[in-house]
Amino acid sequence: MKKYLLTGLLAWLPLALTIWVLLWLVGLLDAIFGGILTGLSALTPGSTGVQIEQLRLIPGLGVVLVFSVLLVTGALVSNVAGRWWLSQWGKLFTRIPVFKSIYNSVKKVSDTLFSSNGNAFRTAMLVQYPRAGVWTIAFQTGTPGGEVAGHLGPDFVSVYVPTTPNPTSGFFLMLPRAEVIELKMSVDEALTYVISMGSVAPSPAVGLPTK
C-alpha cells in the first residue's frame, strides 16, 4: 500500500504544483488589480465608483487585463512611432533621482536576458564550484567587459550558478573558458537537473559514452 501511495503522489504532484503556482499567480494579479480598482472607486463619486468596485468580483480579470496591456504595448512598440514614445518614456524615468538607478539596472538586465540576439542563459556548462574537483551546473550569461575585462584578460566567461531546488537564487562567477565544459543539453534539461537535485538526469548527448 505504501508503494502505491507514493506512486500515486508522484503521479499527481507535478500537476498539483503547476495548478497551485498558476492559482497563486492569478490571485496575485487580481489582488494588485483589485487595489487599483479600490483607489479608482474612492476617487470616483456616485454609482460609477460602485460599478468599478464590482469589477473586483470577476475572477481572473487581472490576468486578462495584464495580458491585454502587454499585447497592446508590444504591438504599439513594434513600429517606429511606438519605439520613439518608448525612448521618451525611458528618458523621463532616467531624470528621476533614485528611481533612475533602479530603472536603468532592471532595463539593462531585461534587455540582455530577453534579447533574441543575446547569449544569456542559452548555454549550460559544467564548472568547478565551490572548490576544485567539485562540479556543478552553470549557465553562461556573457563575457566580462569594461574594467573587469581589463584586469582578467581575454577568454573569460561570465556564468550564473543556480542553487537547488530554488534556481532563482545563486552565484555570479567569472571563470577562464578553459576551466568550463560546455554542455550539449538544453537549458530546460539543465534546469530540470538542478531543480530535481540530480534525480532527473537529462538524456545523454549523441556521440558521448554513457556511464
mmCIF file of C-alpha atoms in Angstrom:
data_model
loop_
_atom_site.group_PDB
_atom_site.id
_atom_site.type_symbol
_atom_site.label_atom_id
_atom_site.label_comp_id
_atom_site.label_asym_id
_atom_site.label_seq_id
_atom_site.Cartn_x
_atom_site.Cartn_y
_atom_site.Cartn_z
ATOM 1 C CA MET A 1 0.000 0.000 0.000
ATOM 2 C CA LYS A 2 2.854 2.402 0.816
ATOM 3 C CA LYS A 3 4.341 1.822 -2.630
ATOM 4 C CA TYR A 4 1.023 2.571 -4.331
ATOM 5 C CA LEU A 5 0.533 5.750 -2.277
ATOM 6 C CA LEU A 6 3.983 7.050 -3.191
ATOM 7 C CA THR A 7 3.441 6.185 -6.847
ATOM 8 C CA GLY A 8 0.087 7.986 -6.840
ATOM 9 C CA LEU A 9 1.663 11.001 -5.122
ATOM 10 C CA LEU A 10 4.410 11.204 -7.731
ATOM 11 C CA ALA A 11 1.805 10.996 -10.490
ATOM 12 C CA TRP A 12 -0.318 13.869 -9.137
ATOM 13 C CA LEU A 13 2.359 16.091 -7.570
ATOM 14 C CA PRO A 14 3.581 17.838 -10.766
ATOM 15 C CA LEU A 15 0.011 18.669 -11.835
ATOM 16 C CA ALA A 16 -0.947 19.852 -8.336
ATOM 17 C CA LEU A 17 2.121 22.092 -8.036
ATOM 18 C CA THR A 18 1.531 23.539 -11.506
ATOM 19 C CA ILE A 19 -2.084 24.371 -10.671
ATOM 20 C CA TRP A 20 -1.027 25.850 -7.310
ATOM 21 C CA VAL A 21 1.541 28.139 -8.956
ATOM 22 C CA LEU A 22 -0.971 29.270 -11.586
ATOM 23 C CA LEU A 23 -3.635 29.961 -8.942
ATOM 24 C CA TRP A 24 -1.097 31.900 -6.869
ATOM 25 C CA LEU A 25 -0.162 33.994 -9.916
ATOM 26 C CA VAL A 26 -3.815 34.677 -10.748
ATOM 27 C CA GLY A 27 -4.506 35.643 -7.135
ATOM 28 C CA LEU A 28 -1.513 37.966 -7.060
ATOM 29 C CA LEU A 29 -2.540 39.776 -10.239
ATOM 30 C CA ASP A 30 -6.160 40.001 -9.071
ATOM 31 C CA ALA A 31 -5.010 41.473 -5.751
ATOM 32 C CA ILE A 32 -2.881 44.107 -7.494
ATOM 33 C CA PHE A 33 -5.695 44.952 -9.894
ATOM 34 C CA GLY A 34 -8.192 44.997 -7.012
ATOM 35 C CA GLY A 35 -6.089 47.556 -5.175
ATOM 36 C CA ILE A 36 -6.065 49.771 -8.258
ATOM 37 C CA LEU A 37 -9.851 49.458 -8.580
ATOM 38 C CA THR A 38 -10.307 50.368 -4.913
ATOM 39 C CA GLY A 39 -8.292 53.523 -5.434
ATOM 40 C CA LEU A 40 -10.278 54.424 -8.551
ATOM 41 C CA SER A 41 -13.627 53.803 -6.850
ATOM 42 C CA ALA A 42 -12.586 56.011 -3.923
ATOM 43 C CA LEU A 43 -11.773 58.854 -6.315
ATOM 44 C CA THR A 44 -14.922 58.361 -8.386
ATOM 45 C CA PRO A 45 -18.135 59.626 -6.787
ATOM 46 C CA GLY A 46 -21.630 58.153 -7.041
ATOM 47 C CA SER A 47 -22.716 54.978 -8.773
ATOM 48 C CA THR A 48 -19.674 54.908 -11.045
ATOM 49 C CA GLY A 49 -17.445 54.119 -8.073
ATOM 50 C CA VAL A 50 -19.753 51.276 -7.037
ATOM 51 C CA GLN A 51 -19.651 49.811 -10.551
ATOM 52 C CA ILE A 52 -15.857 50.000 -10.601
ATOM 53 C CA GLU A 53 -15.680 48.239 -7.231
ATOM 54 C CA GLN A 54 -17.921 45.432 -8.540
ATOM 55 C CA LEU A 55 -15.288 44.577 -11.146
ATOM 56 C CA ARG A 56 -13.231 43.090 -8.313
ATOM 57 C CA LEU A 57 -15.737 40.221 -8.129
ATOM 58 C CA ILE A 58 -14.748 38.944 -11.585
ATOM 59 C CA PRO A 59 -12.144 36.159 -11.055
ATOM 60 C CA GLY A 60 -9.104 36.254 -13.290
ATOM 61 C CA LEU A 61 -9.832 39.725 -14.640
ATOM 62 C CA GLY A 62 -6.417 40.955 -13.534
ATOM 63 C CA VAL A 63 -4.703 38.273 -15.632
ATOM 64 C CA VAL A 64 -6.799 39.126 -18.694
ATOM 65 C CA LEU A 65 -6.083 42.842 -18.356
ATOM 66 C CA VAL A 66 -2.335 42.335 -17.797
ATOM 67 C CA PHE A 67 -2.183 40.059 -20.843
ATOM 68 C CA SER A 68 -4.135 42.604 -22.907
ATOM 69 C CA VAL A 69 -1.923 45.503 -21.813
ATOM 70 C CA LEU A 70 1.240 43.550 -22.658
ATOM 71 C CA LEU A 71 -0.163 42.534 -26.048
ATOM 72 C CA VAL A 72 -1.248 46.073 -26.963
ATOM 73 C CA THR A 73 2.034 47.557 -25.705
ATOM 74 C CA GLY A 74 4.053 45.071 -27.750
ATOM 75 C CA ALA A 75 2.043 45.883 -30.868
ATOM 76 C CA LEU A 76 2.497 49.631 -30.381
ATOM 77 C CA VAL A 77 6.222 49.449 -29.614
ATOM 78 C CA SER A 78 6.842 47.293 -32.710
ATOM 79 C CA ASN A 79 6.510 50.320 -35.018
ATOM 80 C CA VAL A 80 8.671 53.430 -35.336
ATOM 81 C CA ALA A 81 6.262 55.779 -33.534
ATOM 82 C CA GLY A 82 5.885 53.370 -30.637
ATOM 83 C CA ARG A 83 9.644 52.992 -30.248
ATOM 84 C CA TRP A 84 10.002 56.794 -30.203
ATOM 85 C CA TRP A 85 7.437 57.107 -27.419
ATOM 86 C CA LEU A 86 9.175 54.313 -25.515
ATOM 87 C CA SER A 87 12.505 56.148 -25.732
ATOM 88 C CA GLN A 88 10.862 59.351 -24.459
ATOM 89 C CA TRP A 89 9.316 57.356 -21.631
ATOM 90 C CA GLY A 90 12.745 55.984 -20.721
ATOM 91 C CA LYS A 91 14.316 59.453 -20.792
ATOM 92 C CA LEU A 92 11.657 60.680 -18.396
ATOM 93 C CA PHE A 93 12.388 57.902 -15.911
ATOM 94 C CA THR A 94 16.151 58.463 -16.109
ATOM 95 C CA ARG A 95 15.679 62.011 -14.821
ATOM 96 C CA ILE A 96 14.036 60.917 -11.564
ATOM 97 C CA PRO A 97 16.559 60.638 -8.681
ATOM 98 C CA VAL A 98 16.926 57.199 -7.061
ATOM 99 C CA PHE A 99 14.282 55.767 -9.424
ATOM 100 C CA LYS A 100 16.634 56.113 -12.397
ATOM 101 C CA SER A 101 19.257 53.809 -10.853
ATOM 102 C CA ILE A 102 16.745 51.005 -10.342
ATOM 103 C CA TYR A 103 15.087 51.550 -13.726
ATOM 104 C CA ASN A 104 18.376 51.569 -15.671
ATOM 105 C CA SER A 105 19.655 48.453 -13.923
ATOM 106 C CA VAL A 106 16.451 46.482 -14.486
ATOM 107 C CA LYS A 107 16.229 47.629 -18.113
ATOM 108 C CA LYS A 108 19.793 46.576 -18.915
ATOM 109 C CA VAL A 109 19.289 43.162 -17.325
ATOM 110 C CA SER A 110 15.939 42.555 -19.052
ATOM 111 C CA ASP A 111 17.275 43.710 -22.436
ATOM 112 C CA THR A 112 20.206 41.323 -22.078
ATOM 113 C CA LEU A 113 18.206 38.310 -20.876
ATOM 114 C CA PHE A 114 15.302 38.579 -23.329
ATOM 115 C CA SER A 115 17.161 39.807 -26.379
ATOM 116 C CA SER A 116 16.873 37.400 -29.300
ATOM 117 C CA ASN A 117 20.476 38.196 -30.280
ATOM 118 C CA GLY A 118 21.999 37.708 -26.838
ATOM 119 C CA ASN A 119 23.714 34.654 -25.384
ATOM 120 C CA ALA A 120 22.481 34.956 -21.790
ATOM 121 C CA PHE A 121 21.141 31.665 -20.391
ATOM 122 C CA ARG A 122 21.395 29.955 -23.758
ATOM 123 C CA THR A 123 24.263 27.645 -22.847
ATOM 124 C CA ALA A 124 24.567 25.176 -19.975
ATOM 125 C CA MET A 125 28.027 24.490 -18.603
ATOM 126 C CA LEU A 126 29.886 22.374 -16.075
ATOM 127 C CA VAL A 127 32.032 24.420 -13.696
ATOM 128 C CA GLN A 128 34.099 23.601 -10.632
ATOM 129 C CA TYR A 129 32.380 25.198 -7.632
ATOM 130 C CA PRO A 130 32.745 25.809 -4.698
ATOM 131 C CA ARG A 131 36.228 24.283 -4.967
ATOM 132 C CA ALA A 132 38.387 22.473 -7.462
ATOM 133 C CA GLY A 133 37.233 18.916 -8.054
ATOM 134 C CA VAL A 134 33.578 19.644 -7.214
ATOM 135 C CA TRP A 135 31.403 20.172 -10.304
ATOM 136 C CA THR A 136 28.020 21.803 -10.721
ATOM 137 C CA ILE A 137 25.702 23.097 -13.452
ATOM 138 C CA ALA A 138 26.006 26.755 -14.519
ATOM 139 C CA PHE A 139 24.605 28.951 -17.284
ATOM 140 C CA GLN A 140 26.637 31.340 -19.379
ATOM 141 C CA THR A 141 25.431 34.932 -19.051
ATOM 142 C CA GLY A 142 28.038 36.563 -21.281
ATOM 143 C CA THR A 143 31.655 37.644 -21.082
ATOM 144 C CA PRO A 144 33.316 40.129 -18.713
ATOM 145 C CA GLY A 145 33.543 43.677 -20.007
ATOM 146 C CA GLY A 146 34.829 47.121 -19.107
ATOM 147 C CA GLU A 147 37.346 47.483 -16.293
ATOM 148 C CA VAL A 148 36.776 43.892 -15.151
ATOM 149 C CA ALA A 149 37.861 42.530 -18.531
ATOM 150 C CA GLY A 150 40.995 44.683 -18.377
ATOM 151 C CA HIS A 151 42.047 43.046 -15.098
ATOM 152 C CA LEU A 152 41.114 39.484 -16.023
ATOM 153 C CA GLY A 153 42.415 39.408 -19.574
ATOM 154 C CA PRO A 154 40.867 37.695 -22.591
ATOM 155 C CA ASP A 155 38.993 34.412 -22.864
ATOM 156 C CA PHE A 156 36.914 34.558 -19.687
ATOM 157 C CA VAL A 157 33.200 33.738 -19.402
ATOM 158 C CA SER A 158 30.540 35.025 -17.005
ATOM 159 C CA VAL A 159 28.344 32.297 -15.546
ATOM 160 C CA TYR A 160 25.422 32.011 -13.149
ATOM 161 C CA VAL A 161 25.445 29.081 -10.728
ATOM 162 C CA PRO A 162 21.863 28.390 -9.516
ATOM 163 C CA THR A 163 21.070 26.942 -6.112
ATOM 164 C CA THR A 164 18.974 23.815 -5.551
ATOM 165 C CA PRO A 165 15.998 23.467 -5.505
ATOM 166 C CA ASN A 166 15.373 27.221 -5.988
ATOM 167 C CA PRO A 167 17.246 28.312 -9.144
ATOM 168 C CA THR A 168 16.175 31.963 -8.770
ATOM 169 C CA SER A 169 18.986 32.458 -6.254
ATOM 170 C CA GLY A 170 22.589 31.648 -6.983
ATOM 171 C CA PHE A 171 26.083 32.981 -7.558
ATOM 172 C CA PHE A 172 27.731 35.025 -10.300
ATOM 173 C CA LEU A 173 31.213 33.856 -11.294
ATOM 174 C CA MET A 174 33.812 34.805 -13.915
ATOM 175 C CA LEU A 175 35.922 31.843 -14.966
ATOM 176 C CA PRO A 176 38.575 31.093 -17.597
ATOM 177 C CA ARG A 177 36.947 29.483 -20.609
ATOM 178 C CA ALA A 178 39.472 26.636 -20.400
ATOM 179 C CA GLU A 179 38.103 25.680 -16.961
ATOM 180 C CA VAL A 180 34.471 25.227 -18.016
ATOM 181 C CA ILE A 181 32.862 22.448 -20.030
ATOM 182 C CA GLU A 182 30.115 23.461 -22.442
ATOM 183 C CA LEU A 183 27.218 21.004 -22.417
ATOM 184 C CA LYS A 184 25.057 19.906 -25.326
ATOM 185 C CA MET A 185 21.924 19.615 -23.182
ATOM 186 C CA SER A 186 19.259 22.290 -23.460
ATOM 187 C CA VAL A 187 18.757 24.948 -20.792
ATOM 188 C CA ASP A 188 15.409 23.347 -19.858
ATOM 189 C CA GLU A 189 17.078 19.983 -19.289
ATOM 190 C CA ALA A 190 19.824 21.589 -17.210
ATOM 191 C CA LEU A 191 17.297 23.487 -15.078
ATOM 192 C CA THR A 192 15.306 20.304 -14.506
ATOM 193 C CA TYR A 193 18.514 18.564 -13.469
ATOM 194 C CA VAL A 194 19.270 21.345 -10.951
ATOM 195 C CA ILE A 195 15.734 21.652 -9.542
ATOM 196 C CA SER A 196 15.390 17.875 -9.112
ATOM 197 C CA MET A 197 18.714 17.789 -7.222
ATOM 198 C CA GLY A 198 20.121 15.435 -9.839
ATOM 199 C CA SER A 199 17.337 12.873 -9.591
ATOM 200 C CA VAL A 200 16.031 13.645 -13.113
ATOM 201 C CA ALA A 201 19.026 13.183 -15.363
ATOM 202 C CA PRO A 202 18.942 14.602 -18.912
ATOM 203 C CA SER A 203 19.224 12.275 -21.879
ATOM 204 C CA PRO A 204 22.822 11.590 -22.926
ATOM 205 C CA ALA A 205 24.141 13.632 -25.843
ATOM 206 C CA VAL A 206 24.573 11.836 -29.138
ATOM 207 C CA GLY A 207 28.132 10.634 -29.574
ATOM 208 C CA LEU A 208 29.017 10.708 -25.890
ATOM 209 C CA PRO A 209 29.521 7.447 -23.963
ATOM 210 C CA THR A 210 27.121 6.735 -21.100
ATOM 211 C CA LYS A 211 28.356 5.522 -17.768
#
